[in-house]
mmCIF file with all atom_site columns, C-alpha atoms in Angstrom:
data_model
loop_
_atom_site.group_PDB
_atom_site.id
_atom_site.type_symbol
_atom_site.label_atom_id
_atom_site.label_alt_id
_atom_site.label_comp_id
_atom_site.label_asym_id
_atom_site.label_entity_id
_atom_site.label_seq_id
_atom_site.pdbx_PDB_ins_code
_atom_site.Cartn_x
_atom_site.Cartn_y
_atom_site.Cartn_z
_atom_site.occupancy
_atom_site.B_iso_or_equiv
_atom_site.pdbx_formal_charge
_atom_site.auth_seq_id
_atom_site.auth_comp_id
_atom_site.auth_asym_id
_atom_site.auth_atom_id
_atom_site.pdbx_PDB_model_num
ATOM 1   C CA . MET G 1 1   ? 7.695   -79.604  55.002 1.00 41.00 ? 1   MET G CA 1
ATOM 2   C CA . GLN G 1 2   ? 9.290   -82.843  56.189 1.00 58.00 ? 2   GLN G CA 1
ATOM 3   C CA . ARG G 1 3   ? 7.746   -85.922  54.633 1.00 73.00 ? 3   ARG G CA 1
ATOM 4   C CA . ILE G 1 4   ? 7.030   -89.006  56.727 1.00 76.00 ? 4   ILE G CA 1
ATOM 5   C CA . PRO G 1 5   ? 9.077   -92.024  55.517 1.00 79.00 ? 5   PRO G CA 1
ATOM 6   C CA . LYS G 1 6   ? 7.087   -94.749  53.752 1.00 76.00 ? 6   LYS G CA 1
ATOM 7   C CA . SER G 1 7   ? 8.249   -97.322  56.299 1.00 79.00 ? 7   SER G CA 1
ATOM 8   C CA . THR G 1 8   ? 6.711   -95.189  59.044 1.00 83.00 ? 8   THR G CA 1
ATOM 9   C CA . LEU G 1 9   ? 3.473   -94.678  57.112 1.00 80.00 ? 9   LEU G CA 1
ATOM 10  C CA . LYS G 1 10  ? 3.091   -98.432  56.794 1.00 78.00 ? 10  LYS G CA 1
ATOM 11  C CA . ARG G 1 11  ? 3.592   -98.891  60.539 1.00 85.00 ? 11  ARG G CA 1
ATOM 12  C CA . LEU G 1 12  ? 1.067   -96.147  61.358 1.00 84.00 ? 12  LEU G CA 1
ATOM 13  C CA . ALA G 1 13  ? -1.737  -98.409  60.131 1.00 81.00 ? 13  ALA G CA 1
ATOM 14  C CA . LEU G 1 14  ? -0.461  -101.148 62.459 1.00 84.00 ? 14  LEU G CA 1
ATOM 15  C CA . TYR G 1 15  ? -0.234  -98.732  65.389 1.00 87.00 ? 15  TYR G CA 1
ATOM 16  C CA . HIS G 1 16  ? -3.802  -97.599  64.750 1.00 86.00 ? 16  HIS G CA 1
ATOM 17  C CA . ARG G 1 17  ? -5.060  -101.189 64.745 1.00 84.00 ? 17  ARG G CA 1
ATOM 18  C CA . CYS G 1 18  ? -3.094  -101.957 67.902 1.00 89.00 ? 18  CYS G CA 1
ATOM 19  C CA . PHE G 1 19  ? -4.481  -98.951  69.796 1.00 89.00 ? 19  PHE G CA 1
ATOM 20  C CA . LEU G 1 20  ? -8.020  -99.892  68.763 1.00 88.00 ? 20  LEU G CA 1
ATOM 21  C CA . ASP G 1 21  ? -7.413  -103.336 70.278 1.00 88.00 ? 21  ASP G CA 1
ATOM 22  C CA . LEU G 1 22  ? -5.950  -101.753 73.428 1.00 91.00 ? 22  LEU G CA 1
ATOM 23  C CA . LYS G 1 23  ? -9.068  -99.654  73.838 1.00 90.00 ? 23  LYS G CA 1
ATOM 24  C CA . LYS G 1 24  ? -11.296 -102.716 73.448 1.00 88.00 ? 24  LYS G CA 1
ATOM 25  C CA . THR G 1 25  ? -9.425  -104.474 76.239 1.00 91.00 ? 25  THR G CA 1
ATOM 26  C CA . GLY G 1 26  ? -9.691  -101.474 78.558 1.00 92.00 ? 26  GLY G CA 1
ATOM 27  C CA . VAL G 1 27  ? -6.067  -100.309 78.477 1.00 92.00 ? 27  VAL G CA 1
ATOM 28  C CA . ILE G 1 28  ? -5.824  -96.639  79.485 1.00 92.00 ? 28  ILE G CA 1
ATOM 29  C CA . LYS G 1 29  ? -2.114  -95.960  79.028 1.00 91.00 ? 29  LYS G CA 1
ATOM 30  C CA . ILE G 1 30  ? 0.843   -97.817  77.521 1.00 90.00 ? 30  ILE G CA 1
ATOM 31  C CA . GLN G 1 31  ? 4.586   -97.195  77.343 1.00 89.00 ? 31  GLN G CA 1
ATOM 32  C CA . SER G 1 32  ? 6.722   -97.671  74.258 1.00 86.00 ? 32  SER G CA 1
ATOM 33  C CA . ARG G 1 33  ? 8.510   -100.716 75.670 1.00 89.00 ? 33  ARG G CA 1
ATOM 34  C CA . GLU G 1 34  ? 5.151   -102.412 76.310 1.00 91.00 ? 34  GLU G CA 1
ATOM 35  C CA . LEU G 1 35  ? 3.992   -101.477 72.825 1.00 90.00 ? 35  LEU G CA 1
ATOM 36  C CA . SER G 1 36  ? 7.262   -102.885 71.497 1.00 90.00 ? 36  SER G CA 1
ATOM 37  C CA . THR G 1 37  ? 6.531   -106.268 73.065 1.00 90.00 ? 37  THR G CA 1
ATOM 38  C CA . ILE G 1 38  ? 3.083   -106.376 71.467 1.00 90.00 ? 38  ILE G CA 1
ATOM 39  C CA . MET G 1 39  ? 4.113   -105.243 67.994 1.00 87.00 ? 39  MET G CA 1
ATOM 40  C CA . GLY G 1 40  ? 7.685   -106.481 67.681 1.00 86.00 ? 40  GLY G CA 1
ATOM 41  C CA . VAL G 1 41  ? 8.920   -102.974 66.859 1.00 88.00 ? 41  VAL G CA 1
ATOM 42  C CA . ASP G 1 42  ? 11.905  -101.432 68.640 1.00 89.00 ? 42  ASP G CA 1
ATOM 43  C CA . PRO G 1 43  ? 10.841  -98.825  71.270 1.00 87.00 ? 43  PRO G CA 1
ATOM 44  C CA . ALA G 1 44  ? 13.127  -96.197  69.734 1.00 88.00 ? 44  ALA G CA 1
ATOM 45  C CA . THR G 1 45  ? 11.491  -96.752  66.344 1.00 90.00 ? 45  THR G CA 1
ATOM 46  C CA . ILE G 1 46  ? 8.048   -96.363  67.904 1.00 88.00 ? 46  ILE G CA 1
ATOM 47  C CA . ARG G 1 47  ? 9.008   -93.083  69.538 1.00 87.00 ? 47  ARG G CA 1
ATOM 48  C CA . LYS G 1 48  ? 10.551  -91.806  66.305 1.00 87.00 ? 48  LYS G CA 1
ATOM 49  C CA . ASP G 1 49  ? 7.469   -92.830  64.288 1.00 86.00 ? 49  ASP G CA 1
ATOM 50  C CA . PHE G 1 50  ? 5.130   -91.054  66.705 1.00 85.00 ? 50  PHE G CA 1
ATOM 51  C CA . SER G 1 51  ? 7.320   -87.943  66.695 1.00 84.00 ? 51  SER G CA 1
ATOM 52  C CA . HIS G 1 52  ? 6.142   -87.294  63.130 1.00 80.00 ? 52  HIS G CA 1
ATOM 53  C CA . LEU G 1 53  ? 2.614   -86.827  64.500 1.00 78.00 ? 53  LEU G CA 1
ATOM 54  C CA . GLY G 1 54  ? 3.424   -84.388  67.285 1.00 74.00 ? 54  GLY G CA 1
ATOM 55  C CA . GLU G 1 55  ? 3.567   -84.766  71.061 1.00 70.00 ? 55  GLU G CA 1
ATOM 56  C CA . LEU G 1 56  ? 1.517   -87.927  71.558 1.00 74.00 ? 56  LEU G CA 1
ATOM 57  C CA . GLY G 1 57  ? 3.196   -88.985  74.777 1.00 64.00 ? 57  GLY G CA 1
ATOM 58  C CA . ARG G 1 58  ? 5.706   -88.008  77.458 1.00 64.00 ? 58  ARG G CA 1
ATOM 59  C CA . GLN G 1 59  ? 8.963   -89.704  78.362 1.00 66.00 ? 59  GLN G CA 1
ATOM 60  C CA . GLY G 1 60  ? 8.500   -91.930  81.386 1.00 63.00 ? 60  GLY G CA 1
ATOM 61  C CA . TYR G 1 61  ? 4.717   -91.596  81.217 1.00 73.00 ? 61  TYR G CA 1
ATOM 62  C CA . GLY G 1 62  ? 3.801   -93.296  77.965 1.00 83.00 ? 62  GLY G CA 1
ATOM 63  C CA . TYR G 1 63  ? 0.855   -92.857  75.609 1.00 88.00 ? 63  TYR G CA 1
ATOM 64  C CA . LYS G 1 64  ? -2.762  -92.377  76.588 1.00 91.00 ? 64  LYS G CA 1
ATOM 65  C CA . VAL G 1 65  ? -4.779  -94.698  74.370 1.00 90.00 ? 65  VAL G CA 1
ATOM 66  C CA . GLU G 1 66  ? -7.720  -92.349  73.849 1.00 90.00 ? 66  GLU G CA 1
ATOM 67  C CA . PHE G 1 67  ? -5.455  -89.412  73.027 1.00 88.00 ? 67  PHE G CA 1
ATOM 68  C CA . VAL G 1 68  ? -3.461  -91.368  70.440 1.00 88.00 ? 68  VAL G CA 1
ATOM 69  C CA . LEU G 1 69  ? -6.648  -92.689  68.839 1.00 88.00 ? 69  LEU G CA 1
ATOM 70  C CA . SER G 1 70  ? -8.043  -89.166  68.573 1.00 85.00 ? 70  SER G CA 1
ATOM 71  C CA . ALA G 1 71  ? -4.881  -88.160  66.693 1.00 84.00 ? 71  ALA G CA 1
ATOM 72  C CA . PHE G 1 72  ? -5.305  -91.050  64.273 1.00 83.00 ? 72  PHE G CA 1
ATOM 73  C CA . GLU G 1 73  ? -8.951  -90.137  63.761 1.00 79.00 ? 73  GLU G CA 1
ATOM 74  C CA . LYS G 1 74  ? -7.986  -86.621  62.729 1.00 78.00 ? 74  LYS G CA 1
ATOM 75  C CA . ILE G 1 75  ? -5.344  -87.930  60.340 1.00 75.00 ? 75  ILE G CA 1
ATOM 76  C CA . LEU G 1 76  ? -7.703  -90.435  58.731 1.00 72.00 ? 76  LEU G CA 1
ATOM 77  C CA . ARG G 1 77  ? -10.597 -87.954  58.624 1.00 68.00 ? 77  ARG G CA 1
ATOM 78  C CA . ILE G 1 78  ? -12.743 -90.442  60.519 1.00 56.00 ? 78  ILE G CA 1
ATOM 79  C CA . GLN G 1 79  ? -14.625 -87.557  62.118 1.00 48.00 ? 79  GLN G CA 1
ATOM 80  C CA . ASP G 1 80  ? -15.916 -86.414  58.722 1.00 54.00 ? 80  ASP G CA 1
ATOM 81  C CA . GLU G 1 81  ? -19.653 -86.823  58.318 1.00 52.00 ? 81  GLU G CA 1
ATOM 82  C CA . GLU G 1 82  ? -19.178 -88.993  55.229 1.00 61.00 ? 82  GLU G CA 1
ATOM 83  C CA . LYS G 1 83  ? -16.571 -91.698  54.713 1.00 70.00 ? 83  LYS G CA 1
ATOM 84  C CA . GLN G 1 84  ? -14.422 -91.633  51.597 1.00 81.00 ? 84  GLN G CA 1
ATOM 85  C CA . LYS G 1 85  ? -15.839 -93.966  48.966 1.00 88.00 ? 85  LYS G CA 1
ATOM 86  C CA . CYS G 1 86  ? -13.843 -96.792  47.435 1.00 93.00 ? 86  CYS G CA 1
ATOM 87  C CA . ILE G 1 87  ? -14.478 -99.060  44.432 1.00 96.00 ? 87  ILE G CA 1
ATOM 88  C CA . ILE G 1 88  ? -12.959 -102.308 43.193 1.00 97.00 ? 88  ILE G CA 1
ATOM 89  C CA . VAL G 1 89  ? -12.135 -102.615 39.501 1.00 97.00 ? 89  VAL G CA 1
ATOM 90  C CA . GLY G 1 90  ? -12.116 -106.282 38.567 1.00 95.00 ? 90  GLY G CA 1
ATOM 91  C CA . ALA G 1 91  ? -14.756 -108.578 40.061 1.00 94.00 ? 91  ALA G CA 1
ATOM 92  C CA . GLY G 1 92  ? -13.190 -111.911 39.175 1.00 92.00 ? 92  GLY G CA 1
ATOM 93  C CA . ASN G 1 93  ? -11.993 -114.400 41.770 1.00 92.00 ? 93  ASN G CA 1
ATOM 94  C CA . LEU G 1 94  ? -9.684  -111.926 43.520 1.00 92.00 ? 94  LEU G CA 1
ATOM 95  C CA . GLY G 1 95  ? -12.162 -109.052 43.345 1.00 92.00 ? 95  GLY G CA 1
ATOM 96  C CA . ARG G 1 96  ? -15.000 -111.140 44.781 1.00 93.00 ? 96  ARG G CA 1
ATOM 97  C CA . ALA G 1 97  ? -12.731 -112.433 47.537 1.00 92.00 ? 97  ALA G CA 1
ATOM 98  C CA . LEU G 1 98  ? -11.930 -108.826 48.467 1.00 91.00 ? 98  LEU G CA 1
ATOM 99  C CA . ILE G 1 99  ? -15.612 -107.897 48.485 1.00 93.00 ? 99  ILE G CA 1
ATOM 100 C CA . ASN G 1 100 ? -16.328 -110.878 50.728 1.00 90.00 ? 100 ASN G CA 1
ATOM 101 C CA . PHE G 1 101 ? -13.592 -109.735 53.092 1.00 86.00 ? 101 PHE G CA 1
ATOM 102 C CA . PHE G 1 102 ? -14.504 -106.036 53.234 1.00 85.00 ? 102 PHE G CA 1
ATOM 103 C CA . THR G 1 103 ? -18.184 -106.811 53.816 1.00 84.00 ? 103 THR G CA 1
ATOM 104 C CA . SER G 1 104 ? -17.604 -109.608 56.331 1.00 80.00 ? 104 SER G CA 1
ATOM 105 C CA . GLU G 1 105 ? -18.819 -109.267 59.904 1.00 73.00 ? 105 GLU G CA 1
ATOM 106 C CA . ARG G 1 106 ? -15.268 -109.815 61.137 1.00 67.00 ? 106 ARG G CA 1
ATOM 107 C CA . PHE G 1 107 ? -13.907 -106.900 59.113 1.00 67.00 ? 107 PHE G CA 1
ATOM 108 C CA . GLN G 1 108 ? -16.804 -104.618 59.990 1.00 63.00 ? 108 GLN G CA 1
ATOM 109 C CA . SER G 1 109 ? -16.449 -105.297 63.711 1.00 62.00 ? 109 SER G CA 1
ATOM 110 C CA . ASN G 1 110 ? -12.646 -105.038 63.798 1.00 57.00 ? 110 ASN G CA 1
ATOM 111 C CA . VAL G 1 111 ? -12.391 -101.943 61.610 1.00 55.00 ? 111 VAL G CA 1
ATOM 112 C CA . SER G 1 112 ? -15.605 -100.163 62.495 1.00 51.00 ? 112 SER G CA 1
ATOM 113 C CA . HIS G 1 113 ? -13.765 -96.843  62.295 1.00 55.00 ? 113 HIS G CA 1
ATOM 114 C CA . ALA G 1 114 ? -12.337 -97.394  58.807 1.00 60.00 ? 114 ALA G CA 1
ATOM 115 C CA . PRO G 1 115 ? -12.043 -94.075  56.953 1.00 64.00 ? 115 PRO G CA 1
ATOM 116 C CA . SER G 1 116 ? -13.210 -95.533  53.637 1.00 76.00 ? 116 SER G CA 1
ATOM 117 C CA . GLU G 1 117 ? -16.236 -97.505  52.490 1.00 85.00 ? 117 GLU G CA 1
ATOM 118 C CA . LEU G 1 118 ? -16.495 -99.996  49.625 1.00 91.00 ? 118 LEU G CA 1
ATOM 119 C CA . VAL G 1 119 ? -19.503 -98.976  47.535 1.00 94.00 ? 119 VAL G CA 1
ATOM 120 C CA . ALA G 1 120 ? -19.238 -100.717 44.146 1.00 96.00 ? 120 ALA G CA 1
ATOM 121 C CA . ALA G 1 121 ? -17.278 -103.006 41.839 1.00 97.00 ? 121 ALA G CA 1
ATOM 122 C CA . PHE G 1 122 ? -16.754 -103.006 38.080 1.00 97.00 ? 122 PHE G CA 1
ATOM 123 C CA . ASP G 1 123 ? -15.984 -105.694 35.530 1.00 96.00 ? 123 ASP G CA 1
ATOM 124 C CA . ASN G 1 124 ? -16.148 -106.027 31.746 1.00 94.00 ? 124 ASN G CA 1
ATOM 125 C CA . ASP G 1 125 ? -17.544 -109.588 31.928 1.00 94.00 ? 125 ASP G CA 1
ATOM 126 C CA . LEU G 1 126 ? -21.235 -109.389 30.970 1.00 94.00 ? 126 LEU G CA 1
ATOM 127 C CA . THR G 1 127 ? -22.003 -112.466 33.114 1.00 94.00 ? 127 THR G CA 1
ATOM 128 C CA . ILE G 1 128 ? -20.702 -110.626 36.201 1.00 93.00 ? 128 ILE G CA 1
ATOM 129 C CA . ALA G 1 129 ? -21.881 -107.069 35.512 1.00 95.00 ? 129 ALA G CA 1
ATOM 130 C CA . GLY G 1 130 ? -25.376 -106.453 36.820 1.00 94.00 ? 130 GLY G CA 1
ATOM 131 C CA . THR G 1 131 ? -25.001 -108.805 39.773 1.00 95.00 ? 131 THR G CA 1
ATOM 132 C CA . THR G 1 132 ? -24.358 -108.117 43.448 1.00 94.00 ? 132 THR G CA 1
ATOM 133 C CA . VAL G 1 133 ? -21.808 -109.629 45.818 1.00 92.00 ? 133 VAL G CA 1
ATOM 134 C CA . HIS G 1 134 ? -22.808 -109.296 49.464 1.00 90.00 ? 134 HIS G CA 1
ATOM 135 C CA . ASN G 1 135 ? -24.987 -106.289 48.602 1.00 90.00 ? 135 ASN G CA 1
ATOM 136 C CA . ILE G 1 136 ? -22.152 -104.589 46.682 1.00 94.00 ? 136 ILE G CA 1
ATOM 137 C CA . PRO G 1 137 ? -23.380 -103.853 43.135 1.00 96.00 ? 137 PRO G CA 1
ATOM 138 C CA . VAL G 1 138 ? -21.161 -104.918 40.233 1.00 97.00 ? 138 VAL G CA 1
ATOM 139 C CA . TYR G 1 139 ? -21.433 -102.636 37.201 1.00 97.00 ? 139 TYR G CA 1
ATOM 140 C CA . HIS G 1 140 ? -20.040 -102.966 33.710 1.00 96.00 ? 140 HIS G CA 1
ATOM 141 C CA . GLN G 1 141 ? -16.664 -101.334 33.318 1.00 95.00 ? 141 GLN G CA 1
ATOM 142 C CA . SER G 1 142 ? -18.048 -98.949  30.706 1.00 95.00 ? 142 SER G CA 1
ATOM 143 C CA . GLU G 1 143 ? -20.021 -97.268  33.515 1.00 96.00 ? 143 GLU G CA 1
ATOM 144 C CA . MET G 1 144 ? -16.988 -96.750  35.735 1.00 96.00 ? 144 MET G CA 1
ATOM 145 C CA . VAL G 1 145 ? -15.929 -93.237  34.699 1.00 95.00 ? 145 VAL G CA 1
ATOM 146 C CA . ASP G 1 146 ? -19.447 -91.811  35.026 1.00 96.00 ? 146 ASP G CA 1
ATOM 147 C CA . TYR G 1 147 ? -19.838 -93.522  38.410 1.00 96.00 ? 147 TYR G CA 1
ATOM 148 C CA . ILE G 1 148 ? -16.588 -92.057  39.717 1.00 96.00 ? 148 ILE G CA 1
ATOM 149 C CA . LYS G 1 149 ? -17.664 -88.569  38.666 1.00 95.00 ? 149 LYS G CA 1
ATOM 150 C CA . ALA G 1 150 ? -21.191 -88.925  40.055 1.00 95.00 ? 150 ALA G CA 1
ATOM 151 C CA . HIS G 1 151 ? -20.114 -90.327  43.432 1.00 94.00 ? 151 HIS G CA 1
ATOM 152 C CA . ASN G 1 152 ? -16.783 -88.506  43.862 1.00 92.00 ? 152 ASN G CA 1
ATOM 153 C CA . ILE G 1 153 ? -14.791 -91.723  44.276 1.00 94.00 ? 153 ILE G CA 1
ATOM 154 C CA . LYS G 1 154 ? -11.408 -91.040  45.881 1.00 92.00 ? 154 LYS G CA 1
ATOM 155 C CA . TYR G 1 155 ? -9.944  -94.537  46.226 1.00 94.00 ? 155 TYR G CA 1
ATOM 156 C CA . VAL G 1 156 ? -9.712  -97.520  43.885 1.00 95.00 ? 156 VAL G CA 1
ATOM 157 C CA . ILE G 1 157 ? -8.633  -101.121 44.382 1.00 95.00 ? 157 ILE G CA 1
ATOM 158 C CA . LEU G 1 158 ? -7.237  -102.452 41.111 1.00 95.00 ? 158 LEU G CA 1
ATOM 159 C CA . ALA G 1 159 ? -7.750  -106.222 40.705 1.00 94.00 ? 159 ALA G CA 1
ATOM 160 C CA . VAL G 1 160 ? -7.704  -106.605 36.920 1.00 93.00 ? 160 VAL G CA 1
ATOM 161 C CA . PRO G 1 161 ? -5.383  -108.531 34.578 1.00 91.00 ? 161 PRO G CA 1
ATOM 162 C CA . SER G 1 162 ? -2.026  -106.787 34.243 1.00 89.00 ? 162 SER G CA 1
ATOM 163 C CA . TYR G 1 163 ? -2.341  -106.095 30.531 1.00 91.00 ? 163 TYR G CA 1
ATOM 164 C CA . VAL G 1 164 ? -5.305  -103.737 31.030 1.00 93.00 ? 164 VAL G CA 1
ATOM 165 C CA . SER G 1 165 ? -4.173  -102.043 34.242 1.00 93.00 ? 165 SER G CA 1
ATOM 166 C CA . GLN G 1 166 ? -2.451  -99.014  32.686 1.00 94.00 ? 166 GLN G CA 1
ATOM 167 C CA . VAL G 1 167 ? -5.378  -98.232  30.376 1.00 93.00 ? 167 VAL G CA 1
ATOM 168 C CA . ILE G 1 168 ? -7.719  -98.164  33.357 1.00 94.00 ? 168 ILE G CA 1
ATOM 169 C CA . VAL G 1 169 ? -5.337  -96.002  35.377 1.00 94.00 ? 169 VAL G CA 1
ATOM 170 C CA . ASP G 1 170 ? -5.088  -93.554  32.465 1.00 93.00 ? 170 ASP G CA 1
ATOM 171 C CA . SER G 1 171 ? -8.856  -93.055  32.652 1.00 92.00 ? 171 SER G CA 1
ATOM 172 C CA . PHE G 1 172 ? -8.518  -92.190  36.368 1.00 92.00 ? 172 PHE G CA 1
ATOM 173 C CA . GLN G 1 173 ? -5.867  -89.570  35.695 1.00 89.00 ? 173 GLN G CA 1
ATOM 174 C CA . ALA G 1 174 ? -8.086  -87.803  33.169 1.00 87.00 ? 174 ALA G CA 1
ATOM 175 C CA . LEU G 1 175 ? -10.801 -87.342  35.820 1.00 91.00 ? 175 LEU G CA 1
ATOM 176 C CA . ASP G 1 176 ? -8.655  -85.574  38.447 1.00 88.00 ? 176 ASP G CA 1
ATOM 177 C CA . ILE G 1 177 ? -10.838 -87.083  41.196 1.00 92.00 ? 177 ILE G CA 1
ATOM 178 C CA . VAL G 1 178 ? -9.158  -90.324  42.292 1.00 93.00 ? 178 VAL G CA 1
ATOM 179 C CA . GLU G 1 179 ? -6.505  -89.748  44.966 1.00 91.00 ? 179 GLU G CA 1
ATOM 180 C CA . GLY G 1 180 ? -5.245  -93.255  45.673 1.00 92.00 ? 180 GLY G CA 1
ATOM 181 C CA . ILE G 1 181 ? -4.963  -96.663  44.034 1.00 94.00 ? 181 ILE G CA 1
ATOM 182 C CA . MET G 1 182 ? -4.242  -100.000 45.677 1.00 93.00 ? 182 MET G CA 1
ATOM 183 C CA . ASN G 1 183 ? -2.575  -101.949 42.877 1.00 93.00 ? 183 ASN G CA 1
ATOM 184 C CA . LEU G 1 184 ? -3.058  -105.702 43.209 1.00 93.00 ? 184 LEU G CA 1
ATOM 185 C CA . THR G 1 185 ? -1.892  -106.448 39.678 1.00 89.00 ? 185 THR G CA 1
ATOM 186 C CA . SER G 1 186 ? 1.611   -107.697 38.940 1.00 82.00 ? 186 SER G CA 1
ATOM 187 C CA . SER G 1 187 ? 2.364   -104.652 36.771 1.00 86.00 ? 187 SER G CA 1
ATOM 188 C CA . ILE G 1 188 ? 3.981   -101.385 37.814 1.00 86.00 ? 188 ILE G CA 1
ATOM 189 C CA . ILE G 1 189 ? 1.581   -98.603  36.833 1.00 90.00 ? 189 ILE G CA 1
ATOM 190 C CA . ASN G 1 190 ? 2.188   -94.948  36.030 1.00 91.00 ? 190 ASN G CA 1
ATOM 191 C CA . ALA G 1 191 ? -0.513  -92.939  37.781 1.00 91.00 ? 191 ALA G CA 1
ATOM 192 C CA . GLY G 1 192 ? 0.948   -89.438  37.706 1.00 89.00 ? 192 GLY G CA 1
ATOM 193 C CA . ASP G 1 193 ? -0.084  -87.500  40.814 1.00 89.00 ? 193 ASP G CA 1
ATOM 194 C CA . ILE G 1 194 ? -2.318  -90.316  42.091 1.00 91.00 ? 194 ILE G CA 1
ATOM 195 C CA . VAL G 1 195 ? -0.835  -92.148  45.074 1.00 89.00 ? 195 VAL G CA 1
ATOM 196 C CA . VAL G 1 196 ? -0.238  -95.821  44.278 1.00 90.00 ? 196 VAL G CA 1
ATOM 197 C CA . HIS G 1 197 ? 0.142   -98.514  46.929 1.00 87.00 ? 197 HIS G CA 1
ATOM 198 C CA . GLU G 1 198 ? 1.649   -101.626 45.362 1.00 85.00 ? 198 GLU G CA 1
ATOM 199 C CA . VAL G 1 199 ? 0.471   -104.919 46.878 1.00 85.00 ? 199 VAL G CA 1
ATOM 200 C CA . ASP G 1 200 ? 2.185   -107.825 45.125 1.00 78.00 ? 200 ASP G CA 1
ATOM 201 C CA . LEU G 1 201 ? 0.943   -110.987 46.857 1.00 78.00 ? 201 LEU G CA 1
ATOM 202 C CA . ALA G 1 202 ? 3.620   -113.161 45.252 1.00 76.00 ? 202 ALA G CA 1
ATOM 203 C CA . LEU G 1 203 ? 6.300   -110.757 46.457 1.00 74.00 ? 203 LEU G CA 1
ATOM 204 C CA . GLU G 1 204 ? 4.778   -110.704 49.950 1.00 76.00 ? 204 GLU G CA 1
ATOM 205 C CA . LEU G 1 205 ? 4.878   -114.516 50.065 1.00 79.00 ? 205 LEU G CA 1
ATOM 206 C CA . GLU G 1 206 ? 8.524   -114.532 48.991 1.00 76.00 ? 206 GLU G CA 1
ATOM 207 C CA . THR G 1 207 ? 9.304   -111.925 51.653 1.00 75.00 ? 207 THR G CA 1
ATOM 208 C CA . LEU G 1 208 ? 7.627   -114.204 54.206 1.00 78.00 ? 208 LEU G CA 1
ATOM 209 C CA . VAL G 1 209 ? 9.858   -117.092 53.159 1.00 79.00 ? 209 VAL G CA 1
ATOM 210 C CA . PHE G 1 210 ? 13.030  -114.978 53.395 1.00 74.00 ? 210 PHE G CA 1
ATOM 211 C CA . THR G 1 211 ? 11.939  -113.716 56.820 1.00 75.00 ? 211 THR G CA 1
ATOM 212 C CA . ALA G 1 212 ? 11.285  -117.251 58.043 1.00 80.00 ? 212 ALA G CA 1
ATOM 213 C CA . ILE G 1 213 ? 14.699  -118.350 56.763 1.00 76.00 ? 213 ILE G CA 1
ATOM 214 C CA . GLN G 1 214 ? 16.309  -115.408 58.571 1.00 73.00 ? 214 GLN G CA 1
ATOM 215 C CA . GLU G 1 215 ? 14.615  -116.428 61.831 1.00 76.00 ? 215 GLU G CA 1
ATOM 216 C CA . HIS G 1 216 ? 15.694  -120.033 61.325 1.00 74.00 ? 216 HIS G CA 1
ATOM 217 C CA . VAL G 1 217 ? 19.370  -119.236 60.779 1.00 71.00 ? 217 VAL G CA 1
ATOM 218 C CA . SER G 1 218 ? 19.437  -116.710 63.619 1.00 75.00 ? 218 SER G CA 1
ATOM 219 C CA . HIS G 1 219 ? 18.260  -119.403 66.020 1.00 76.00 ? 219 HIS G CA 1
ATOM 220 C CA . HIS G 1 220 ? 21.347  -121.357 65.011 1.00 73.00 ? 220 HIS G CA 1
ATOM 221 C CA . ASN G 1 221 ? 23.648  -118.386 65.722 1.00 75.00 ? 221 ASN G CA 1
ATOM 222 C CA . THR G 1 222 ? 24.415  -117.800 62.067 1.00 71.00 ? 222 THR G CA 1
ATOM 223 C CA . THR G 1 223 ? 23.235  -115.572 59.204 1.00 67.00 ? 223 THR G CA 1
ATOM 224 C CA . ILE G 1 224 ? 21.941  -115.950 55.680 1.00 59.00 ? 224 ILE G CA 1
ATOM 225 C CA . LYS G 1 225 ? 25.339  -114.728 54.455 1.00 63.00 ? 225 LYS G CA 1
ATOM 226 C CA . ASP G 1 226 ? 27.038  -117.540 56.366 1.00 64.00 ? 226 ASP G CA 1
ATOM 227 C CA . VAL G 1 227 ? 24.758  -120.064 54.670 1.00 56.00 ? 227 VAL G CA 1
ATOM 228 C CA . LEU G 1 228 ? 25.679  -118.651 51.244 1.00 60.00 ? 228 LEU G CA 1
ATOM 229 C CA . ASP G 1 229 ? 29.381  -118.835 52.077 1.00 58.00 ? 229 ASP G CA 1
ATOM 230 C CA . LEU G 1 230 ? 29.225  -122.555 52.804 1.00 45.00 ? 230 LEU G CA 1
#
């Protein structure tokens, strides 16, 4: 079976968000060139990305918003009776900021059809364990494995110090329950068959800077290579 490229998978989340916004504004149908203007993605790339999902549109006609959204809902299992549960491991400054974001009214209203639900957080700090953050309970890390087994937790956000990340991931692998990890630590982790999505904020910031530099030099009819050759 042909696998969808990772670059396409990343854009699928953006397409889904865009089509949700289109529905909110009453758009019934949109063509790839119009979608390209909104998203800044080449029309040919959009058509190729969507081709991995089947016949979502017709040439010259475009994409029906409701039809495309129904396809995304099937992919994300949104139509399941119960959302997939997610936990955060690490309830320090970053972990609490994530809880604040995922429980905010803005997030809940914009992503009302999210396929996963944040249900708990874990930390080994005794001053944090036993508290709640925006109605999300924070448990001691020693309770994490039993909680995952009892609540069939499929997804984990890892927001712990790098030096303990692999030990925690090893405990997930032994359970054979967790399917995906969002790794916010600065360490590369070995998770076996568990899908890992690396989110390095420092790397993302550096990528932003390089992208901004690229835009700057392109406006002056040159390239980054030309700058280096000076």
